[in-house]
Structures are given as C-alpha cells and as structure tokens.
Short mmCIF file of C-alpha atoms and ligand atoms in Angstrom, two decimals:
data_model
loop_
_atom_site.label_atom_id
_atom_site.label_comp_id
_atom_site.label_asym_id
_atom_site.label_seq_id
_atom_site.Cartn_x
_atom_site.Cartn_y
_atom_site.Cartn_z
CA LEU A 1 3.82 -5.84 -9.81
CA MET A 2 3.43 -2.68 -7.79
CA LEU A 3 2.50 -4.24 -4.51
CA ARG A 4 3.46 -2.46 -1.37
CA SER A 5 5.37 -5.10 0.47
CA THR A 6 8.37 -6.94 -0.76
CA TRP A 7 7.57 -10.11 -2.54
CA ALA A 8 9.36 -13.31 -3.38
CA GLU A 9 12.11 -13.40 -5.95
CA PRO A 10 10.49 -14.20 -9.26
CA GLU A 11 10.98 -17.87 -10.07
CA ASN A 12 9.50 -17.65 -13.49
CA LYS A 13 9.88 -14.49 -15.51
CA CYS A 14 6.94 -15.43 -17.73
CA SER A 15 3.86 -13.37 -17.13
CA ASN A 16 0.35 -13.47 -18.41
CA LEU A 17 1.20 -10.17 -20.03
CA GLN A 18 3.80 -11.94 -22.15
CA PRO A 19 1.78 -14.34 -24.27
CA GLN A 20 4.87 -15.14 -26.29
CA CYS A 21 6.30 -16.83 -23.23
CA PRO A 22 7.30 -20.29 -24.44
CA ASP A 23 6.00 -22.70 -21.86
CA SER A 24 3.00 -20.84 -20.53
CA GLY A 25 0.67 -23.67 -21.60
CA ASP A 26 -2.91 -23.38 -20.40
CA ARG A 27 -1.96 -21.96 -17.04
CA LEU A 28 -0.99 -18.32 -16.73
CA LYS A 29 2.43 -17.70 -15.21
CA PHE A 30 3.25 -14.72 -13.05
CA ASN A 31 6.50 -13.00 -12.27
CA PHE A 32 5.56 -12.80 -8.62
CA ASP A 33 4.23 -15.09 -5.94
CA LEU A 34 2.09 -13.77 -3.14
CA VAL A 35 2.07 -16.93 -1.03
CA PRO A 36 5.32 -16.12 0.87
CA ASN A 37 3.95 -12.68 1.77
CA ILE A 38 0.82 -14.21 3.17
CA LEU A 39 2.70 -16.88 5.12
CA VAL A 40 5.07 -14.34 6.68
CA ALA A 41 2.22 -11.97 7.54
CA LEU A 42 0.27 -14.74 9.21
CA GLN A 43 3.32 -15.88 11.13
CA ASP A 44 3.94 -12.35 12.44
CA TYR A 45 0.33 -11.63 13.20
CA THR A 46 -0.84 -11.60 16.80
CA PRO A 47 -4.63 -11.56 16.82
CA CYS A 48 -6.13 -8.80 18.84
CA SER A 49 -7.50 -9.67 22.25
CA GLU A 50 -11.26 -9.52 22.74
CA THR A 51 -11.03 -6.60 25.17
CA GLN A 52 -12.89 -3.61 23.80
CA CYS A 53 -10.91 -1.30 21.51
CA ILE A 54 -7.59 -2.58 22.84
CA CYS A 55 -6.61 -3.27 19.21
CA TYR A 56 -6.44 0.46 18.54
CA VAL A 57 -5.09 2.09 21.69
CA LEU A 58 -1.54 2.27 20.37
CA ASN A 59 -2.81 5.10 18.16
CA ILE A 60 -3.80 7.08 21.22
CA ARG A 61 -0.35 6.80 22.73
CA ARG A 62 1.30 7.77 19.45
CA ASP A 63 -1.04 10.70 18.74
CA LEU A 64 -0.66 12.15 22.24
CA GLU A 65 3.08 11.58 22.42
CA SER A 66 3.84 15.15 21.23
CA TYR A 67 2.29 16.47 24.45
CA ALA A 68 3.93 14.01 26.85
CA VAL A 69 6.55 16.52 28.02
CA THR A 70 4.82 19.89 27.65
CA GLY A 71 1.30 18.80 28.44
CA ILE A 72 -1.61 20.61 26.79
CA THR A 73 -1.45 24.27 27.71
CA GLN A 74 -4.01 27.05 27.44
CA LYS A 75 -1.73 28.79 24.94
CA MET A 76 -1.84 25.73 22.66
CA ILE A 77 -5.63 25.61 22.76
CA ASN A 78 -5.85 29.34 22.09
CA GLN A 79 -3.75 28.81 18.96
CA SER A 80 -5.66 25.71 17.85
CA ARG A 81 -9.24 26.87 18.34
CA ARG A 82 -9.43 28.45 14.89
CA PHE A 83 -8.98 24.97 13.35
CA GLY A 84 -12.23 23.52 14.60
CA THR A 85 -14.99 23.67 17.16
CA LEU A 86 -13.96 24.08 20.77
CA TYR A 87 -15.64 21.61 23.15
CA LYS A 88 -15.41 21.60 26.92
CA VAL A 89 -16.10 18.85 29.41
CA LEU A 90 -16.98 20.38 32.77
CA ASN A 91 -18.27 18.33 35.69
CA GLY A 92 -19.34 15.49 33.41
CA ARG A 93 -21.26 17.80 31.06
CA LEU A 94 -20.49 18.73 27.50
CA TYR A 95 -20.33 22.32 26.23
CA ARG A 96 -19.39 23.71 22.84
CA HIS A 97 -18.82 26.88 20.90
CA PRO A 98 -21.73 27.49 18.48
CA ASP A 99 -19.53 27.59 15.35
CA CYS A 100 -19.08 24.35 13.45
CA THR A 101 -18.17 24.13 9.74
CA TYR A 102 -20.49 21.14 9.21
CA PRO A 103 -23.11 21.25 11.97
CA SER A 104 -24.48 17.80 11.18
CA ARG A 105 -21.00 16.26 11.49
CA CYS A 106 -20.61 17.93 14.87
CA ALA A 107 -24.02 16.58 15.89
CA ASN A 108 -23.03 13.03 14.89
CA VAL A 109 -19.83 13.25 16.90
CA GLU A 110 -21.79 14.64 19.84
CA HIS A 111 -23.79 11.43 19.87
CA PHE A 112 -20.60 9.66 20.99
CA LEU A 113 -19.39 12.45 23.23
CA LEU A 114 -22.64 12.38 25.19
CA ASP A 115 -22.29 8.62 25.58
CA VAL A 116 -18.94 8.95 27.30
CA VAL A 117 -19.00 12.37 28.96
CA THR A 118 -20.31 11.32 32.36
CA GLY A 119 -17.35 10.48 34.52
CA LEU A 120 -14.77 12.17 32.32
CA PRO A 121 -12.41 14.70 33.93
CA ASN A 122 -12.65 18.36 32.96
CA MET A 123 -10.91 19.28 29.70
CA GLU A 124 -11.26 21.20 26.47
CA PHE A 125 -10.42 20.10 22.96
CA VAL A 126 -10.63 21.35 19.39
CA LEU A 127 -12.61 19.12 17.04
CA ASN A 128 -11.98 19.47 13.30
CA VAL A 129 -14.87 18.12 11.20
CA CYS A 130 -13.41 19.07 7.84
CA ASP A 131 -12.03 16.20 5.78
CA TRP A 132 -8.52 17.56 5.80
CA PRO A 133 -6.32 17.38 8.93
CA GLN A 134 -4.91 20.68 10.19
CA VAL A 135 -1.54 20.11 11.83
CA HIS A 136 1.14 19.19 9.30
CA PHE A 137 4.42 18.47 11.04
CA LEU A 138 6.16 21.15 8.95
CA SER A 139 3.54 23.81 9.70
CA GLY A 140 5.13 24.94 12.94
CA LEU A 141 1.79 24.51 14.68
CA SER A 142 1.64 22.62 17.92
CA GLY A 143 -1.99 21.50 18.01
CA PRO A 144 -3.77 19.80 19.61
CA VAL A 145 -6.52 19.33 17.04
CA LEU A 146 -8.71 16.24 16.77
CA SER A 147 -9.22 15.08 13.16
CA TYR A 148 -10.75 11.90 11.77
CA SER A 149 -8.07 10.96 9.22
CA ILE A 150 -4.34 11.68 9.11
CA THR A 151 -1.10 10.59 7.48
CA SER A 152 2.23 10.07 9.23
CA GLN A 153 3.00 13.70 8.31
CA HIS A 154 0.23 15.06 10.51
CA LEU A 155 0.20 15.70 14.22
CA ASP A 156 -3.59 15.77 14.51
CA ILE A 157 -5.07 13.38 17.04
CA MET A 158 -7.34 10.80 15.38
CA TYR A 159 -10.93 10.37 16.52
CA PRO A 160 -13.62 7.99 15.19
CA ALA A 161 -15.35 9.74 12.26
CA TRP A 162 -18.85 11.21 12.42
CA SER A 163 -19.89 8.60 9.85
CA PHE A 164 -20.09 5.90 12.54
CA TRP A 165 -23.29 7.60 13.63
CA SER A 166 -24.38 8.90 10.33
CA GLU A 167 -27.61 10.71 10.46
CA SER A 168 -25.78 12.82 7.92
CA GLY A 169 -22.88 12.78 5.44
CA PRO A 170 -21.45 11.70 3.19
CA THR A 171 -24.78 12.19 1.49
CA LEU A 172 -25.40 10.39 -1.76
CA GLN A 173 -28.61 10.00 -3.68
CA LEU A 174 -28.63 6.51 -2.22
CA TYR A 175 -28.01 7.68 1.29
CA PRO A 176 -29.58 11.13 1.58
CA LEU A 177 -29.12 11.04 5.35
CA GLY A 178 -25.56 9.79 5.18
CA ILE A 179 -24.10 6.33 4.70
CA GLY A 180 -25.96 5.03 7.71
CA ARG A 181 -25.57 4.12 11.33
CA TRP A 182 -22.67 1.75 11.71
CA ASP A 183 -24.48 -0.46 14.24
CA LEU A 184 -27.30 -1.07 11.72
CA MET A 185 -25.05 -1.20 8.67
CA ARG A 186 -22.87 -3.88 10.28
CA HIS A 187 -25.81 -6.22 10.69
CA HIS A 188 -27.23 -5.39 7.29
CA LEU A 189 -23.95 -6.08 5.44
CA SER A 190 -23.21 -9.18 7.45
CA ALA A 191 -26.65 -10.58 6.55
CA VAL A 192 -26.05 -9.72 2.87
CA ALA A 193 -22.65 -11.43 3.03
CA SER A 194 -24.09 -14.59 4.54
CA ARG A 195 -26.54 -14.87 1.64
CA LEU A 196 -23.68 -14.63 -0.86
CA PRO A 197 -21.24 -17.53 -0.53
CA TRP A 198 -17.82 -16.91 -2.08
CA LYS A 199 -18.52 -19.19 -5.05
CA SER A 200 -21.65 -17.23 -5.96
CA LYS A 201 -19.77 -13.92 -6.22
CA LYS A 202 -18.71 -12.64 -9.64
CA PRO A 203 -14.93 -13.08 -10.15
CA ILE A 204 -14.67 -9.44 -11.12
CA ALA A 205 -12.98 -6.48 -9.41
CA PHE A 206 -15.50 -3.81 -8.48
CA PHE A 207 -15.44 -0.14 -7.57
CA ARG A 208 -18.12 2.54 -7.46
CA GLY A 209 -17.44 6.03 -6.23
CA SER A 210 -16.60 9.56 -7.22
CA ARG A 211 -13.27 10.74 -8.56
CA SER A 212 -12.29 12.12 -5.17
CA SER A 213 -8.72 11.10 -5.89
CA LYS A 214 -6.98 10.35 -9.17
CA GLU A 215 -5.53 7.17 -7.69
CA ARG A 216 -8.80 5.59 -8.81
CA ASP A 217 -8.12 6.27 -12.49
CA SER A 218 -5.98 3.19 -13.28
CA LEU A 219 -8.74 0.83 -12.28
CA VAL A 220 -11.43 2.79 -14.13
CA LEU A 221 -9.23 2.77 -17.25
CA LEU A 222 -8.68 -0.97 -16.91
CA SER A 223 -12.42 -1.44 -16.54
CA GLN A 224 -12.96 0.33 -19.86
CA ARG A 225 -10.52 -2.05 -21.54
CA LYS A 226 -11.39 -5.26 -19.72
CA PRO A 227 -15.03 -5.18 -18.62
CA ASP A 228 -14.96 -8.95 -18.03
CA LEU A 229 -12.27 -8.47 -15.41
CA VAL A 230 -13.16 -5.14 -13.78
CA ASP A 231 -16.30 -3.11 -13.23
CA ALA A 232 -15.02 0.23 -11.91
CA GLN A 233 -16.95 3.36 -12.70
CA TYR A 234 -17.29 6.86 -11.39
CA THR A 235 -20.40 8.29 -9.80
CA ARG A 236 -21.12 11.95 -9.25
CA HIS A 237 -19.95 13.41 -5.97
CA THR A 238 -22.67 15.43 -4.30
CA SER A 239 -20.33 18.36 -3.80
CA ASP A 240 -18.88 18.01 -7.33
CA LYS A 241 -20.38 20.36 -9.86
CA SER A 242 -18.32 19.11 -12.79
CA THR A 243 -19.51 16.36 -15.12
CA SER A 244 -16.22 15.34 -16.68
CA SER A 245 -14.24 12.46 -15.29
CA LEU A 246 -11.71 10.63 -17.42
CA ASP A 247 -14.08 10.96 -20.38
CA ALA A 248 -16.15 8.30 -18.72
CA GLU A 249 -19.90 8.43 -18.26
CA LEU A 250 -20.90 8.93 -14.67
CA VAL A 251 -23.05 6.02 -13.54
CA PRO A 252 -25.68 5.71 -10.79
CA GLU A 253 -24.49 4.87 -7.32
CA MET A 254 -24.56 1.30 -6.05
CA PRO A 255 -25.52 0.53 -2.43
CA PHE A 256 -22.91 -1.28 -0.35
CA SER A 257 -25.00 -4.46 -0.52
CA GLY A 258 -24.53 -4.44 -4.31
CA HIS A 259 -20.74 -4.33 -3.87
CA CYS A 260 -20.90 -7.64 -1.99
CA GLY A 261 -21.83 -9.57 -5.14
CA PHE A 262 -18.24 -9.24 -6.43
CA LYS A 263 -15.18 -11.17 -5.29
CA TYR A 264 -12.65 -8.32 -5.41
CA LEU A 265 -13.47 -4.91 -3.97
CA PHE A 266 -11.11 -1.97 -4.31
CA ASN A 267 -10.60 0.61 -1.60
CA PHE A 268 -8.86 3.86 -2.52
CA ARG A 269 -8.20 6.99 -0.55
CA GLY A 270 -10.55 9.84 -1.38
CA VAL A 271 -9.76 13.35 -0.16
CA THR A 272 -8.43 11.54 2.90
CA ALA A 273 -9.33 7.98 4.05
CA SER A 274 -12.54 6.64 2.51
CA PHE A 275 -15.38 5.39 4.73
CA ARG A 276 -15.77 2.59 2.19
CA PHE A 277 -13.01 0.42 3.75
CA ARG A 278 -14.80 -0.90 6.81
CA HIS A 279 -18.04 -1.40 4.87
CA ILE A 280 -16.62 -3.48 2.05
CA LEU A 281 -14.61 -5.62 4.47
CA LEU A 282 -17.99 -6.77 5.81
CA CYS A 283 -18.99 -8.14 2.40
CA LYS A 284 -16.75 -11.22 2.86
CA SER A 285 -15.22 -10.23 -0.47
CA LEU A 286 -11.48 -9.73 -0.88
CA VAL A 287 -10.53 -6.11 -0.29
CA LEU A 288 -7.68 -4.67 -2.35
CA HIS A 289 -6.54 -1.67 -0.35
CA VAL A 290 -4.62 0.88 -2.38
CA GLY A 291 -2.03 3.09 -0.69
CA GLU A 292 -1.22 3.24 2.99
CA GLU A 293 -0.91 6.93 3.56
CA TRP A 294 -4.31 7.89 4.91
CA GLN A 295 -5.42 6.32 8.16
CA GLU A 296 -8.51 6.16 10.31
CA PHE A 297 -8.24 5.12 13.93
CA PHE A 298 -8.94 1.42 13.33
CA TYR A 299 -6.56 0.88 10.37
CA ILE A 300 -3.69 0.17 12.75
CA ALA A 301 -5.09 -3.28 13.56
CA LEU A 302 -5.79 -4.32 9.98
CA LYS A 303 -2.80 -6.12 8.51
CA PRO A 304 -1.81 -6.48 4.85
CA TRP A 305 -2.09 -10.05 3.57
CA VAL A 306 -3.91 -11.08 6.73
CA HIS A 307 -7.06 -9.00 6.24
CA TYR A 308 -6.62 -7.45 2.80
CA VAL A 309 -4.30 -7.34 -0.19
CA PRO A 310 -2.14 -4.20 -0.21
CA VAL A 311 -1.68 -2.43 -3.54
CA SER A 312 0.66 0.44 -4.33
CA SER A 313 -0.92 3.81 -5.13
CA ASN A 314 1.36 3.86 -8.19
CA ALA A 315 0.04 0.59 -9.59
CA THR A 316 -0.66 0.85 -13.31
CA ALA A 317 -3.66 -0.65 -15.07
CA GLU A 318 -1.36 -3.50 -16.20
CA ASP A 319 -0.22 -4.17 -12.64
CA LEU A 320 -3.81 -4.32 -11.48
CA GLU A 321 -4.78 -6.64 -14.30
CA GLU A 322 -2.00 -9.03 -13.41
CA LEU A 323 -2.93 -8.98 -9.76
CA ILE A 324 -6.60 -9.71 -10.40
CA LEU A 325 -5.71 -12.57 -12.75
CA TYR A 326 -3.40 -13.99 -10.08
CA LEU A 327 -6.16 -13.79 -7.49
CA ARG A 328 -8.59 -15.53 -9.82
CA LEU A 329 -6.17 -18.42 -10.12
CA ASN A 330 -5.52 -18.51 -6.38
CA ASP A 331 -9.12 -18.51 -5.37
CA GLU A 332 -8.75 -20.27 -2.04
CA LEU A 333 -6.12 -17.82 -0.83
CA ALA A 334 -8.34 -14.93 -1.83
CA GLU A 335 -11.32 -16.40 -0.01
CA GLN A 336 -9.28 -16.95 3.16
CA ILE A 337 -8.07 -13.34 3.27
CA ALA A 338 -11.63 -12.15 2.61
CA GLN A 339 -12.93 -14.22 5.52
CA ARG A 340 -10.24 -12.90 7.91
CA GLY A 341 -11.01 -9.31 6.89
CA TYR A 342 -14.67 -9.85 7.59
CA ASP A 343 -13.99 -11.60 10.92
CA PHE A 344 -11.82 -8.76 12.13
CA ILE A 345 -14.34 -6.00 11.43
CA TRP A 346 -17.24 -8.08 12.70
CA ASN A 347 -15.49 -8.95 15.98
CA HIS A 348 -13.49 -5.82 16.67
CA LEU A 349 -15.20 -2.84 15.11
CA LYS A 350 -18.49 -2.78 16.94
CA MET A 351 -20.21 0.38 18.06
CA ARG A 352 -18.97 -0.32 21.57
CA ASP A 353 -15.38 -0.33 20.25
CA VAL A 354 -15.99 3.11 18.79
CA GLU A 355 -17.39 4.35 22.10
CA CYS A 356 -14.52 2.71 23.96
CA TYR A 357 -12.00 4.48 21.74
CA TRP A 358 -13.61 7.85 22.38
CA ARG A 359 -13.56 7.23 26.13
CA GLN A 360 -9.93 6.08 26.20
CA LEU A 361 -8.85 8.94 23.96
CA LEU A 362 -10.46 11.61 26.12
CA LEU A 363 -9.29 10.01 29.38
CA GLU A 364 -5.69 10.01 28.16
CA TYR A 365 -6.05 13.49 26.67
CA ALA A 366 -7.40 14.90 29.94
CA LYS A 367 -4.34 13.62 31.82
CA LEU A 368 -2.24 16.03 29.74
CA MET A 369 -4.26 19.16 30.53
CA THR A 370 -2.07 21.63 32.44
CA TYR A 371 -4.83 24.11 33.40
CA ASP A 372 -8.45 24.20 34.52
CA ALA A 373 -10.90 24.61 31.66
CA GLN A 374 -13.49 27.33 32.28
CA LEU A 375 -16.89 27.96 30.78
CA GLU A 376 -16.95 30.91 28.37
CA PRO A 377 -19.92 33.20 27.60
CA GLU A 378 -20.96 31.99 24.13
CA PHE A 379 -20.77 28.30 24.93
CA TYR A 380 -23.91 26.18 25.26
CA GLU A 381 -24.52 22.79 26.80
CA VAL A 382 -24.92 19.83 24.44
CA THR A 383 -27.66 17.50 25.64
CA HIS A 384 -29.65 14.68 24.07
CA THR A 385 -32.63 17.05 23.90
CA ALA A 386 -30.56 19.71 22.10
CA LEU A 387 -29.43 17.04 19.61
CA GLN A 388 -33.01 15.91 18.98
CA HIS A 389 -33.99 19.52 18.32
CA PHE A 390 -31.12 19.80 15.89
CA TRP A 391 -32.24 16.78 13.85
CA ASN A 392 -35.87 17.86 13.84
N1 UDP B 401 -20.63 4.93 -2.14
C1 UDP B 401 -21.46 3.86 -2.33
N2 UDP B 401 -21.91 3.59 -3.59
C2 UDP B 401 -21.57 4.33 -4.66
C3 UDP B 401 -20.71 5.45 -4.46
C4 UDP B 401 -20.25 5.71 -3.19
O1 UDP B 401 -21.80 3.15 -1.40
O2 UDP B 401 -22.01 4.02 -5.76
C5 UDP B 401 -20.14 5.23 -0.79
C6 UDP B 401 -18.64 4.98 -0.70
O3 UDP B 401 -18.36 3.67 -0.38
C7 UDP B 401 -18.19 5.96 0.36
C8 UDP B 401 -19.16 7.13 0.18
O4 UDP B 401 -20.28 6.60 -0.53
O5 UDP B 401 -18.33 5.43 1.65
C9 UDP B 401 -18.53 8.28 -0.59
O6 UDP B 401 -17.92 7.75 -1.74
P1 UDP B 401 -17.05 8.60 -2.75
O7 UDP B 401 -16.36 7.68 -3.68
O8 UDP B 401 -17.91 9.65 -3.35
O9 UDP B 401 -16.04 9.36 -1.82
P2 UDP B 401 -14.86 8.83 -0.89
O10 UDP B 401 -15.31 9.18 0.49
O11 UDP B 401 -14.64 7.38 -1.08
O12 UDP B 401 -13.73 9.65 -1.34
#
C-alpha cells in the first residue's frame, strides 16, 4: 500500500485484492498493518501546549532562518517588491502600495494586519496573494516574500491565508463571498459534527472539488468503479473554463456540512495546499491526507496517524481501495484518529491563534530589518474605514 510512512512487515501476504487467497475466510486480510504506525506516532507525539499559536512558531524560525546572518536589506526588498504588494508598518500604522493582484485577498489579509499593527516596530514586507509561491531555492532570488503555501523547495515565508477571513475567495456557487469566516465556520462545523455521531456517518470515502490537481484522479476513478465504497466527484472550478475532466460529469458543489456525513474524507493538494484540510478535520470524520509537499502554516503541528491518515500522492486506485477497506474493518482506530484531528483544530486553530501567528511572524521579521522603512509617495494608509469602503 502506498502509504507515506514505513509500515510493519507484512505478516500475511493475503490481501482483499487476492480473493484466491486460501484462508481468507469471511474476514478480509491485508498485506499491511497500520496499528504499529499509530502506536509509534502516539508514543512520539508531544501534545501542543495551550499557549496561543506556540504549536506553529517553529515555522517562523525556519522561514526566517535565511535572513539570520544578512538581515533583511533594502536591496532585497527592492528585488522582491515585484513579487507582491509592498506593505509598510510605520509608527503602528499600516501603509500599502495600491497594486494588488487580487484586491479582495489583500483586503482579507489586511483584516489581520490591522488587528496586530499597533505596537509593531517599523518594517516593510512583500505580500504575495497569488496561489503560487515566488522564491524557489534554485531561482537565485533571495526574497523575502510572504506567501500562504510553500513546499520545502521554497524560501517564501508562510503567512496565514486570506481565507481565514474570507469575505472573498475561493468563490464557489455555494460560497459566492468565499468559503467563509473561519471563526464562524469553526462553530458551524463543530455543531454539525456534534449532530453526527461516528456510527451515523456513511462508511464511504468522500471528496468534492475541482480538478485543481491530477492527484485527485485515482480516487475519482475508484469512485466510478466502486460507488459503494467511494463518492468522489469533480465540481467546476470558478476560474476553469473547460468542461472536461476525466470524462466524468461535473457535479454540483457540496457544502462542508455535507462532507461531515461521511466517515472518510480525502484531502488533496490543489494548485498548492487546499483550504479544505482544516475544514474537514472539524467534521469529526477521518481525514485521509494525500501528499506532504504543500504546507500551510499550521500543518507543522498536525501529525500523521495521530490526527490523520497519511496517503502517498502516488497511491493507485487499488491502494486506496485497500486502505478504505482496512479502515472499515478497523472502525475504532479510525474513529479515534478522527476525534484527535477534530480536537486539535478545535483547540489550537482558533482565530486568536491566527492573529497570534501574524503578530509573532511580524515581530520576528522586524528584528531582521537592517534599515529604516520610509513612506513613499504612492502609498496609502490602510484603516478599518478604508476596508469598509472597499467591501461596500
Ligand atoms: N469546496 C466545497 N464543496 C465543493 C467543492 C469545493 O466545500 O463541492 C471547497 C473546498 O473544500 C475548498 C474550496 O471549496 O476549500 C475550493 O475547492 P477546489 O477543489 O475547487 O480547489 P482546491 O482549493 O481544493 O484546489
């Protein structure tokens, strides 16, 4: 099975995919056992302390490490400013250049920046609101650029995505103003989850989303073959003009609350990390997280086998089938992981953790500034009133 971590030596080579296996009897046999992985993960796991956003601060240290010796120089910022919108913090006030590729994303981020700006030291930083990070380690660029999702190959500095305060994007027919404010969504999904005890959930693997990465294809193909085991279908992406996707009909979107009625929820990367992850963890369903390449700032504290089941991005439809069948037969294990995933997000990914991360990030960033940021002619001040005008 194409799981990411190592797994126990197979004790029994018989698999449910080998019906000719002599002694399979009524019970399916698998050529892997996930229990040792879970036990080891739990043994190694140190739960995060309650202190706000402390679970994630290691990211900040790692992301800023490249500037520990040189500091952040004016020359670096001059080179980086073409990769995003330049913001300045001056005397506890926030200023920005008028250009932003996605103005509503900038406005959502500004919600957080205004929350933390008072009391921050002077600084300037480049904020990239495109999906794709900008500073690949082979590009020869130095940064700094703040981006919401990166891989280990990128030197961008991660910030909490605009979708935590989503008065916009990603827009779906379901969510024309964006997938929602995280503070409200948390409570909504938690209430939905508490109305849906584990035993009432359908023992089916579920996915709804656009074909923003082909890694989703194996599950959709399996769903076509085994609809009793998997319900995975593509929806139209708002920015996608094409209609074809794996020869499959595009289906209507399903709100997050609808996802919670299923026991096994798949999370795949999209263009970069998908905002789906934190939402479906709040369903109290078991999250099967595919691939480990693309990160958001909070992923660092979520541990495979403790909070979710890790799945390789190369897993075939057969691998996925075997895994889901295994989870069906090991229902209690699945429920326990689901509960821990929920508990983590509920306890440690509150709006105040997001604000705390922004504050810590900018405090640490400012310590690296080697020059005094100055106001420039075109820049304007971002205020709550300016933001309200923007939304109206
Ligand atoms: N989404 C949803 N229901 C759907 C389709 C999508 O709630 O039927 C959410 C999904 O969870 C994600 C966002 O809409 O947070 C965009 O999903 P999509 O698959 O289009 O793109 P992704 O960002 O995952 O690549």
